[in-house]
Amino acid sequence: MTLDSRRALVLFSGGQDSATCLAWALSRYAVVETIGFDYGQRHHVELACREQLRRGLLQMHWPGVLGDDHLLHVDVLRELGGSAMQDEVAIRMQADGLPNTFVPGRNLLFFTLAAALAYRRGLTVLVGGMSETDYSGYPDCRDNTLKALQVALSLGVERPLVIATPLMWRDKAQTWALAQALGGEALVELIRRDSHTCYLGERGALHDWGHGCGQCPACQLRAHGWAEWKRKSVSQ
Ligand code: ZN
């Protein structure tokens, strides 16, 4: 496949989805840089996983594509407060139907910051791992939210920015299948072992689907997706 000559910036948290997106971008674009956000997450383990994953991906078959990593401190989200992602409160559904892990405005802010960085670095594609399929109730992960944002950002910096969301219509099982297609067993194993999904920040034992508490909604989604993917691979 011929490489897309555009230069991409991947919103890379160190989770399964963004790690798969990073591999997707590496297989497609001429240059790929990464951006991460430290916003006082309950756990910093996800940020620690980023380096491991980047190191692992550098060994794989996309030589010279992976460029600089940028980590921005977004303490302002902590000042706004009030989410189970940042405070030591139990994960539950709120009266408005959204999980209390929802951080209002987070993805809007992240993409805006990413667009500002992309402008400075001459990057024109912003890649994010948002998905509507395993819809966790986050309105800022919706396709239309991000399409509207793409228009606003392109107008706002007077440059044609594209927001690419390769996982938008893929569920977790299909996300594992994508990793397999992009980088085979080696990539699946890297993501299984070194990406982090658990809301509670637990690493613990290595399950067949990866590390995590196994109980929180994020772990359950990941474990279920893994099992589905394995089941489908066997039946094919
Ligand atoms: Zn968990």
XYZ file of N, CA and C and ligand atoms in Angstrom:
709
model
N 0.841 -1.200 0.000
C 0.000 0.000 0.000
C 0.882 1.258 0.000
N 0.525 2.232 -0.837
C 1.286 3.477 -0.852
C 0.944 4.290 0.388
N 1.968 4.921 0.952
C 1.725 5.715 2.151
C 1.006 7.015 1.812
N 0.120 7.395 2.682
C -0.537 8.700 2.604
C 0.523 9.732 3.001
N 0.720 10.747 2.159
C 1.820 11.683 2.418
C 1.515 12.656 3.565
N 0.280 12.636 4.046
C -0.045 13.559 5.137
C 0.649 13.149 6.428
N 0.769 14.101 7.321
C 1.423 13.853 8.603
C 0.359 13.845 9.694
N 0.445 12.850 10.565
C -0.645 12.634 11.527
C -0.188 12.827 12.972
N -1.153 13.194 13.803
C -0.942 13.289 15.249
C -1.974 12.381 15.914
N -1.507 11.383 16.662
C -2.411 10.418 17.295
C -2.607 10.786 18.761
N -3.875 10.907 19.169
C -4.189 11.083 20.587
C -3.963 9.735 21.256
N -2.889 9.652 22.024
C -2.387 8.364 22.468
C -2.349 8.327 23.995
N -3.301 7.578 24.569
C -3.411 7.532 26.032
C -2.667 6.351 26.637
N -2.383 5.335 25.815
C -1.786 4.110 26.369
C -2.813 3.013 26.572
N -4.059 3.265 26.150
C -5.098 2.243 26.227
C -5.118 1.372 24.973
N -5.971 0.352 25.010
C -6.070 -0.571 23.866
C -6.462 0.170 22.582
N -7.458 1.047 22.697
C -7.976 1.708 21.505
C -6.942 2.638 20.871
N -6.319 3.463 21.703
C -5.377 4.418 21.107
C -4.115 3.720 20.617
N -3.737 2.596 21.245
C -2.574 1.835 20.764
C -2.872 1.242 19.387
N -4.094 0.748 19.222
C -4.488 0.200 17.913
C -4.531 1.313 16.869
N -5.044 2.478 17.281
C -5.079 3.632 16.367
C -3.675 4.059 15.963
N -2.752 3.990 16.898
C -1.376 4.385 16.589
C -0.791 3.436 15.541
N -1.015 2.140 15.720
C -0.532 1.171 14.729
C -1.200 1.422 13.370
N -2.493 1.722 13.392
C -3.240 2.033 12.159
C -2.603 3.230 11.448
N -2.289 4.274 12.220
C -1.690 5.479 11.634
C -0.289 5.184 11.101
N 0.481 4.375 11.835
C 1.844 4.046 11.399
C 1.841 3.293 10.074
N 0.787 2.501 9.862
C 0.723 1.709 8.630
C 0.224 2.545 7.452
N -0.144 3.785 7.701
C -0.841 4.570 6.689
C -0.155 5.898 6.330
N 0.355 6.608 7.333
C 0.857 7.966 7.093
C 2.387 8.015 7.066
N 2.893 9.042 6.413
C 4.343 9.185 6.229
C 5.051 9.492 7.551
N 4.410 10.314 8.360
C 4.979 10.708 9.653
C 3.862 10.654 10.686
N 4.170 10.111 11.849
C 3.161 10.016 12.910
C 3.780 10.469 14.233
N 3.190 11.493 14.823
C 3.612 11.908 16.161
C 2.489 11.570 17.136
N 2.809 11.571 18.426
C 1.789 11.220 19.426
C 1.647 12.343 20.445
N 0.437 12.448 20.987
C 0.181 13.427 22.042
C -0.572 12.729 23.177
N -0.166 13.025 24.399
C -0.855 12.484 25.574
C -1.189 13.616 26.525
N -2.151 13.356 27.398
C -2.600 14.394 28.314
C -2.556 13.885 29.747
N -1.883 14.633 30.590
C -1.871 14.320 32.009
C -2.833 15.299 32.677
N -3.980 14.770 33.104
C -4.979 15.668 33.676
C -5.396 15.219 35.061
N -4.428 14.627 35.802
C -4.736 14.200 37.153
C -5.627 12.987 37.167
N -5.391 12.051 36.244
C -6.142 10.807 36.259
C -5.956 10.126 37.612
N -6.919 9.298 37.974
C -6.779 8.561 39.225
C -5.533 7.693 39.176
N -5.169 7.304 38.010
C -4.014 6.437 37.854
C -3.091 7.001 36.784
N -1.822 6.967 37.076
C -0.854 7.400 36.078
C -0.306 6.220 35.307
N -0.815 5.039 35.639
C -0.286 3.827 35.022
C -0.475 3.858 33.506
N -1.593 4.460 33.058
C -1.854 4.538 31.629
C -0.756 5.348 30.920
N -0.327 6.417 31.592
C 0.716 7.243 30.987
C 2.040 6.487 30.935
N 2.295 5.664 31.952
C 3.528 4.870 31.964
C 3.514 3.836 30.833
N 2.313 3.339 30.526
C 2.182 2.348 29.450
C 2.517 2.950 28.086
N 2.332 4.258 27.954
C 2.556 4.896 26.646
C 3.975 4.644 26.155
N 4.938 4.829 27.066
C 6.346 4.684 26.665
C 6.646 3.257 26.239
N 6.133 2.290 27.045
C 6.318 0.873 26.727
C 5.805 0.566 25.327
N 4.598 1.053 25.058
C 3.967 0.774 23.770
C 4.730 1.431 22.627
N 5.144 2.667 22.851
C 5.900 3.366 21.789
C 7.199 2.624 21.498
N 7.866 2.163 22.575
C 9.110 1.400 22.382
C 8.841 0.130 21.583
N 7.749 -0.560 21.955
C 7.393 -1.799 21.262
C 7.074 -1.552 19.790
N 6.341 -0.464 19.525
C 5.947 -0.170 18.142
C 7.148 0.232 17.292
N 8.137 0.851 17.933
C 9.349 1.240 17.201
C 10.091 0.024 16.655
N 9.931 -1.128 17.359
C 10.599 -2.365 16.913
C 9.857 -3.009 15.736
N 8.636 -2.565 15.484
C 7.813 -3.270 14.500
C 8.049 -2.710 13.095
N 7.236 -3.209 12.131
C 7.607 -2.957 10.747
C 7.157 -1.630 10.149
N 7.325 -0.560 10.886
C 7.059 0.754 10.299
C 8.254 1.666 10.581
N 9.435 1.315 10.064
C 10.644 2.060 10.429
C 10.567 3.517 9.995
N 10.980 4.380 10.887
C 11.099 5.795 10.541
C 9.823 6.590 10.548
N 8.701 5.936 10.832
C 7.432 6.664 10.769
C 7.095 7.327 12.106
N 7.404 6.635 13.203
C 7.008 7.157 14.522
C 7.929 8.297 14.946
N 7.337 9.472 15.069
C 8.102 10.666 15.434
C 7.945 11.001 16.911
N 8.012 12.290 17.203
C 8.056 12.758 18.593
C 6.778 12.472 19.362
N 6.947 12.387 20.666
C 5.816 12.277 21.588
C 5.701 13.599 22.351
N 4.468 14.008 22.601
C 4.229 15.261 23.315
C 3.287 14.973 24.479
N 3.676 15.357 25.674
C 2.804 15.159 26.834
C 2.414 16.527 27.392
N 1.136 16.801 27.380
C 0.657 18.090 27.881
C -0.004 17.913 29.235
N 0.254 18.835 30.130
C -0.380 18.797 31.451
C -1.633 19.664 31.404
N -2.760 19.025 31.668
C -4.035 19.730 31.541
C -4.698 19.771 32.915
N -4.014 20.445 33.840
C -4.492 20.487 35.226
C -5.849 21.160 35.357
N -6.191 21.952 34.362
C -7.455 22.693 34.445
C -8.645 21.733 34.577
N -8.530 20.527 34.015
C -9.636 19.570 34.142
C -9.831 19.159 35.593
N -8.737 19.095 36.315
C -8.826 18.741 37.736
C -9.509 19.871 38.515
N -9.190 21.097 38.118
C -9.825 22.242 38.786
C -11.332 22.229 38.559
N -11.752 21.748 37.391
C -13.197 21.661 37.131
C -13.830 20.557 37.962
N -13.068 19.474 38.202
C -13.442 18.438 39.158
C -14.694 17.646 38.810
N -15.075 16.776 39.733
C -16.372 16.120 39.656
C -16.476 14.926 38.754
N -15.417 14.137 38.574
C -15.537 12.912 37.792
C -14.827 11.783 38.499
N -15.392 10.570 38.330
C -14.775 9.392 38.941
C -13.418 9.077 38.323
N -13.126 9.673 37.154
C -11.817 9.442 36.559
C -10.729 10.177 37.331
N -11.104 11.226 38.037
C -10.089 12.024 38.706
C -10.153 11.916 40.218
N -11.350 11.691 40.763
C -11.510 11.663 42.206
C -11.724 10.235 42.675
N -11.494 10.019 43.948
C -11.653 8.672 44.507
C -13.123 8.413 44.835
N -13.930 8.322 43.813
C -15.339 7.995 44.032
C -15.702 6.768 43.188
N -16.740 6.063 43.610
C -17.141 4.835 42.920
C -17.722 5.164 41.541
N -17.547 4.230 40.624
C -18.065 4.409 39.266
C -19.543 4.022 39.249
N -20.394 4.899 38.783
C -21.844 4.617 38.746
C -22.485 5.453 37.635
N -23.776 5.155 37.390
C -24.512 5.953 36.416
C -25.123 7.158 37.127
N -25.145 8.292 36.452
C -25.753 9.498 37.016
C -27.215 9.578 36.604
N -27.924 10.521 37.226
C -29.346 10.692 36.920
C -29.574 11.070 35.452
N -28.596 11.737 34.828
C -28.778 12.148 33.426
C -28.443 11.031 32.432
N -28.156 9.828 32.959
C -27.910 8.698 32.078
C -26.456 8.552 31.635
N -25.608 9.482 32.049
C -24.185 9.381 31.697
C -23.430 8.752 32.867
N -22.394 7.955 32.587
C -21.584 7.417 33.677
C -20.795 8.549 34.341
N -20.524 8.417 35.654
C -19.811 9.509 36.323
C -18.316 9.514 35.998
N -17.904 8.634 35.070
C -16.538 8.714 34.536
C -16.456 9.742 33.407
N -17.606 10.243 32.993
C -17.638 11.256 31.931
C -17.017 12.556 32.441
N -16.031 13.054 31.708
C -15.410 14.335 32.042
C -15.900 15.323 30.994
N -16.853 16.215 31.355
C -17.460 17.074 30.336
C -16.412 17.920 29.614
N -16.480 17.897 28.306
C -15.582 18.737 27.512
C -14.206 18.154 27.282
N -13.940 16.978 27.844
C -12.565 16.464 27.776
C -12.086 16.256 26.331
N -12.861 15.515 25.557
C -12.404 15.251 24.191
C -12.401 16.512 23.333
N -13.341 17.419 23.626
C -13.365 18.681 22.882
C -12.081 19.456 23.162
N -11.700 19.472 24.427
C -10.473 20.167 24.827
C -9.239 19.476 24.239
N -9.216 18.150 24.326
C -8.051 17.406 23.833
C -7.835 17.644 22.336
N -8.917 17.592 21.577
C -8.769 17.795 20.134
C -8.364 19.239 19.822
N -8.868 20.173 20.618
C -8.497 21.574 20.392
C -7.004 21.777 20.659
N -6.520 21.168 21.748
C -5.084 21.262 22.054
C -4.265 20.531 20.989
N -4.774 19.384 20.564
C -4.067 18.618 19.526
C -3.996 19.427 18.232
N -5.076 20.130 17.910
C -5.091 20.951 16.695
C -4.060 22.077 16.788
N -3.935 22.655 17.976
C -2.955 23.726 18.170
C -1.539 23.190 17.986
N -1.277 22.024 18.553
C 0.047 21.406 18.403
C 0.290 21.020 16.942
N -0.739 20.437 16.320
C -0.628 20.005 14.920
C -0.289 21.197 14.026
N -0.901 22.313 14.304
C -0.627 23.540 13.543
C 0.852 23.886 13.623
N 1.382 23.873 14.837
C 2.797 24.203 15.046
C 3.728 23.206 14.368
N 3.312 21.917 14.355
C 4.202 20.848 13.880
C 3.982 20.494 12.415
N 3.042 21.160 11.762
C 2.787 20.849 10.350
C 2.116 19.508 10.142
N 1.270 19.115 11.100
C 0.535 17.848 11.000
C -0.911 18.179 10.637
N -1.527 17.364 9.786
C -2.872 17.744 9.334
C -3.954 16.708 9.609
N -3.566 15.536 10.125
C -4.579 14.535 10.460
C -4.519 14.271 11.968
N -5.643 14.401 12.641
C -5.723 14.080 14.066
C -6.430 12.736 14.200
N -5.784 11.783 14.859
C -6.345 10.435 14.948
C -6.754 10.151 16.387
N -8.007 9.711 16.564
C -8.499 9.396 17.912
C -9.216 8.052 17.939
N -9.203 7.406 19.077
C -9.768 6.054 19.203
C -11.216 6.013 19.657
N -11.958 7.105 19.429
C -13.351 7.129 19.876
C -14.192 6.134 19.062
N -15.238 5.634 19.726
C -16.097 4.656 19.064
C -17.532 4.816 19.537
N -18.448 4.694 18.584
C -19.872 4.708 18.955
C -20.397 3.304 19.177
N -19.619 2.312 18.761
C -20.150 0.952 18.723
C -20.288 0.361 20.121
N -19.191 0.445 20.884
C -19.264 0.047 22.294
C -19.601 1.304 23.084
N -20.679 1.924 22.724
C -20.993 3.266 23.189
C -21.107 3.313 24.703
N -20.146 3.976 25.321
C -20.147 4.010 26.780
C -20.933 5.202 27.304
N -21.615 5.891 26.403
C -22.466 6.985 26.845
C -21.777 8.333 26.831
N -20.588 8.400 26.238
C -19.888 9.678 26.201
C -20.298 10.450 24.940
N -21.021 11.557 25.105
C -21.494 12.280 23.918
C -20.371 12.861 23.072
N -19.189 13.069 23.669
C -18.094 13.643 22.887
C -17.282 12.576 22.143
N -17.738 11.315 22.187
C -17.125 10.265 21.358
C -17.932 10.023 20.101
N -19.059 10.717 19.955
C -19.932 10.439 18.813
C -19.353 10.967 17.510
N -19.664 10.261 16.451
C -19.166 10.620 15.120
C -19.554 12.057 14.768
N -20.795 12.429 15.011
C -21.236 13.776 14.649
C -20.551 14.853 15.480
N -20.289 14.560 16.758
C -19.560 15.524 17.593
C -18.195 15.804 16.963
N -17.527 14.722 16.553
C -16.162 14.883 16.038
C -16.146 15.465 14.638
N -17.184 15.172 13.847
C -17.267 15.792 12.513
C -17.494 17.305 12.656
N -18.352 17.681 13.597
C -18.599 19.108 13.838
C -17.321 19.783 14.330
N -16.594 19.073 15.178
C -15.353 19.620 15.721
C -14.301 19.786 14.619
N -14.269 18.824 13.716
C -13.327 18.904 12.592
C -13.560 20.186 11.781
N -14.821 20.491 11.545
C -15.147 21.710 10.797
C -14.736 22.947 11.596
N -15.072 22.952 12.887
C -14.759 24.118 13.723
C -13.245 24.343 13.806
N -12.500 23.261 13.985
C -11.045 23.397 14.126
C -10.398 23.831 12.808
N -10.872 23.247 11.695
C -10.307 23.620 10.391
C -10.533 25.096 10.102
N -11.737 25.575 10.421
C -12.026 26.993 10.230
C -11.211 27.835 11.199
N -11.096 27.338 12.429
C -10.457 28.117 13.502
C -8.970 28.324 13.296
N -8.317 27.379 12.612
C -6.879 27.577 12.359
C -6.607 27.847 10.876
N -7.703 27.961 10.109
C -7.588 28.248 8.664
C -6.639 27.258 7.982
N -6.893 25.967 8.266
C -6.070 24.912 7.691
C -6.955 23.660 7.632
N -6.858 22.873 6.569
C -7.735 21.708 6.476
C -7.302 20.563 7.393
N -7.806 20.555 8.601
C -7.518 19.469 9.537
C -8.560 18.374 9.361
N -8.108 17.135 9.415
C -9.026 16.003 9.339
C -8.957 15.236 10.650
N -10.118 14.902 11.219
C -10.155 14.021 12.388
C -10.472 12.621 11.892
N -9.538 11.689 12.095
C -9.741 10.294 11.671
C -10.026 9.436 12.897
N -11.083 8.646 12.810
C -11.479 7.786 13.948
C -11.680 6.355 13.436
N -10.583 5.616 13.267
C -10.683 4.281 12.651
C -11.516 3.274 13.444
N -11.771 3.559 14.704
C -12.537 2.591 15.517
C -14.003 2.974 15.659
N -14.408 4.064 15.010
C -15.755 4.601 15.249
C -16.848 3.540 15.119
N -16.738 2.670 14.133
C -17.791 1.674 13.904
C -17.296 0.259 14.180
N -16.239 0.151 14.956
C -15.727 -1.179 15.325
C -15.998 -1.426 16.803
N -16.399 -2.638 17.148
C -16.515 -2.976 18.569
C -15.161 -3.499 19.053
N -15.106 -3.895 20.319
C -13.802 -4.286 20.891
C -13.240 -5.539 20.216
N -14.107 -6.456 19.846
C -13.634 -7.667 19.170
C -13.018 -7.282 17.824
N -13.676 -6.376 17.118
C -13.155 -5.932 15.816
C -11.880 -5.106 15.976
N -11.738 -4.476 17.141
C -10.505 -3.720 17.400
C -9.320 -4.666 17.554
N -9.535 -5.798 18.240
C -8.472 -6.817 18.320
C -8.179 -7.373 16.927
N -9.227 -7.584 16.139
C -9.034 -8.115 14.786
C -8.220 -7.128 13.933
N -8.461 -5.830 14.135
C -7.713 -4.815 13.400
C -6.232 -4.876 13.779
N -5.958 -5.021 15.078
C -4.559 -5.118 15.536
C -3.878 -6.314 14.878
N -4.597 -7.413 14.828
C -4.060 -8.631 14.196
C -3.747 -8.376 12.718
N -4.669 -7.703 12.045
C -4.477 -7.446 10.610
C -3.306 -6.490 10.366
N -3.119 -5.546 11.289
C -2.077 -4.535 11.091
C -0.686 -5.054 11.428
N -0.597 -5.825 12.503
C 0.736 -6.201 12.984
C 0.852 -7.636 13.451
N -0.140 -8.464 13.144
C -0.073 -9.883 13.491
C -0.009 -10.135 14.994
N 0.426 -11.332 15.330
C 0.471 -11.758 16.732
C 1.331 -10.829 17.590
N 2.412 -10.333 16.996
C 3.341 -9.501 17.770
C 2.638 -8.233 18.262
N 1.815 -7.632 17.401
C 1.108 -6.409 17.804
C 0.007 -6.741 18.811
N -0.716 -7.822 18.577
C -1.753 -8.229 19.526
C -1.132 -8.443 20.907
N 0.004 -9.104 20.940
C 0.652 -9.400 22.212
C 1.163 -8.119 22.885
N 1.695 -7.203 22.082
C 2.168 -5.928 22.648
C 1.004 -5.175 23.293
N -0.120 -5.108 22.601
C -1.275 -4.372 23.109
C -1.877 -5.101 24.313
N -1.946 -6.419 24.218
C -2.499 -7.204 25.331
C -1.678 -6.978 26.611
N -0.374 -6.993 26.453
C 0.513 -6.951 27.615
C 0.735 -5.529 28.122
N 0.891 -4.572 27.215
C 1.389 -3.257 27.628
C 0.374 -2.127 27.568
N -0.819 -2.356 27.017
C -1.799 -1.274 27.045
C -2.603 -1.373 28.336
N -3.203 -0.240 28.696
C -3.941 -0.218 29.957
C -5.340 0.333 29.754
N -6.317 -0.342 30.333
C -7.705 0.044 30.148
C -8.429 0.267 31.476
N -8.018 -0.447 32.520
C -8.763 -0.483 33.796
C -8.979 0.904 34.405
N -10.239 1.221 34.710
C -10.580 2.499 35.333
C -9.944 2.650 36.713
N -9.747 1.508 37.380
C -9.236 1.580 38.754
C -7.710 1.640 38.799
N -7.093 1.592 37.624
C -5.634 1.718 37.573
C -4.906 0.476 38.031
N -5.618 -0.658 38.065
C -4.982 -1.891 38.528
C -4.231 -2.568 37.395
N -3.034 -3.036 37.675
C -2.320 -3.867 36.695
C -2.526 -5.332 37.094
N -2.007 -5.715 38.261
C -2.251 -7.067 38.782
C -1.801 -8.150 37.828
N -2.487 -9.288 37.901
C -2.109 -10.447 37.079
C -2.392 -10.163 35.609
N -1.665 -10.868 34.733
C -1.932 -10.762 33.297
C -2.999 -11.793 32.926
N -4.208 -11.306 32.645
C -5.282 -12.188 32.176
C -5.068 -12.463 30.690
N -5.880 -13.335 30.125
C -5.705 -13.573 28.684
C -6.007 -12.305 27.866
N -6.844 -11.404 28.398
C -7.191 -10.168 27.695
C -6.319 -8.981 28.105
N -5.408 -9.201 29.062
C -4.525 -8.113 29.501
C -4.579 -7.909 31.003
N -3.992 -6.805 31.464
C -3.992 -6.495 32.899
C -5.247 -5.717 33.275
N -5.654 -5.819 34.538
C -6.775 -5.005 35.012
C -7.543 -5.712 36.114
N -8.454 -4.969 36.751
C -9.199 -5.508 37.893
C -10.198 -6.576 37.450
N -10.652 -6.504 36.197
C -11.613 -7.487 35.694
C -13.055 -7.175 36.062
N -13.273 -6.161 36.903
C -14.619 -5.869 37.412
C -15.194 -4.552 36.879
N -14.354 -3.558 36.677
C -14.869 -2.239 36.278
C -15.419 -2.312 34.840
N -16.253 -1.353 34.436
C -16.852 -1.410 33.107
C -15.816 -1.501 31.984
N -14.698 -0.808 32.136
C -13.678 -0.821 31.077
C -13.040 -2.201 30.944
N -12.738 -2.835 32.087
C -12.156 -4.186 32.054
C -13.155 -5.178 31.468
N -14.416 -5.050 31.858
C -15.425 -5.992 31.379
C -15.598 -5.887 29.866
N -15.590 -4.653 29.373
C -15.718 -4.431 27.927
C -14.526 -5.042 27.191
N -13.347 -4.820 27.746
C -12.130 -5.333 27.107
C -12.106 -6.868 27.129
N -12.438 -7.451 28.298
C -12.429 -8.916 28.433
C -13.473 -9.541 27.509
N -14.641 -8.914 27.433
C -15.716 -9.422 26.584
C -15.309 -9.367 25.112
N -14.689 -8.257 24.715
C -14.240 -8.101 23.330
C -13.197 -9.138 22.953
N -12.285 -9.387 23.889
C -11.244 -10.396 23.647
C -11.883 -11.763 23.431
N -12.818 -12.116 24.329
C -13.473 -13.429 24.258
C -14.246 -13.571 22.944
N -14.941 -12.492 22.558
C -15.701 -12.497 21.305
C -14.785 -12.716 20.106
N -13.661 -11.995 20.112
C -12.709 -12.080 18.999
C -12.149 -13.506 18.900
N -11.783 -14.073 20.065
C -11.232 -15.429 20.093
C -12.282 -16.432 19.583
N -13.526 -16.249 20.040
C -14.596 -17.150 19.668
C -14.810 -17.105 18.143
N -14.819 -15.881 17.601
C -15.032 -15.730 16.159
C -13.843 -16.273 15.369
N -12.615 -16.061 15.881
C -11.431 -16.557 15.161
C -11.451 -18.078 15.076
N -11.920 -18.712 16.172
C -11.955 -20.175 16.199
C -13.013 -20.707 15.231
N -14.173 -19.999 15.173
C -15.282 -20.510 14.360
C -15.094 -20.230 12.869
N -14.049 -19.444 12.523
C -13.853 -19.119 11.095
C -13.143 -20.246 10.356
Zn -10.753 -2.581 35.848
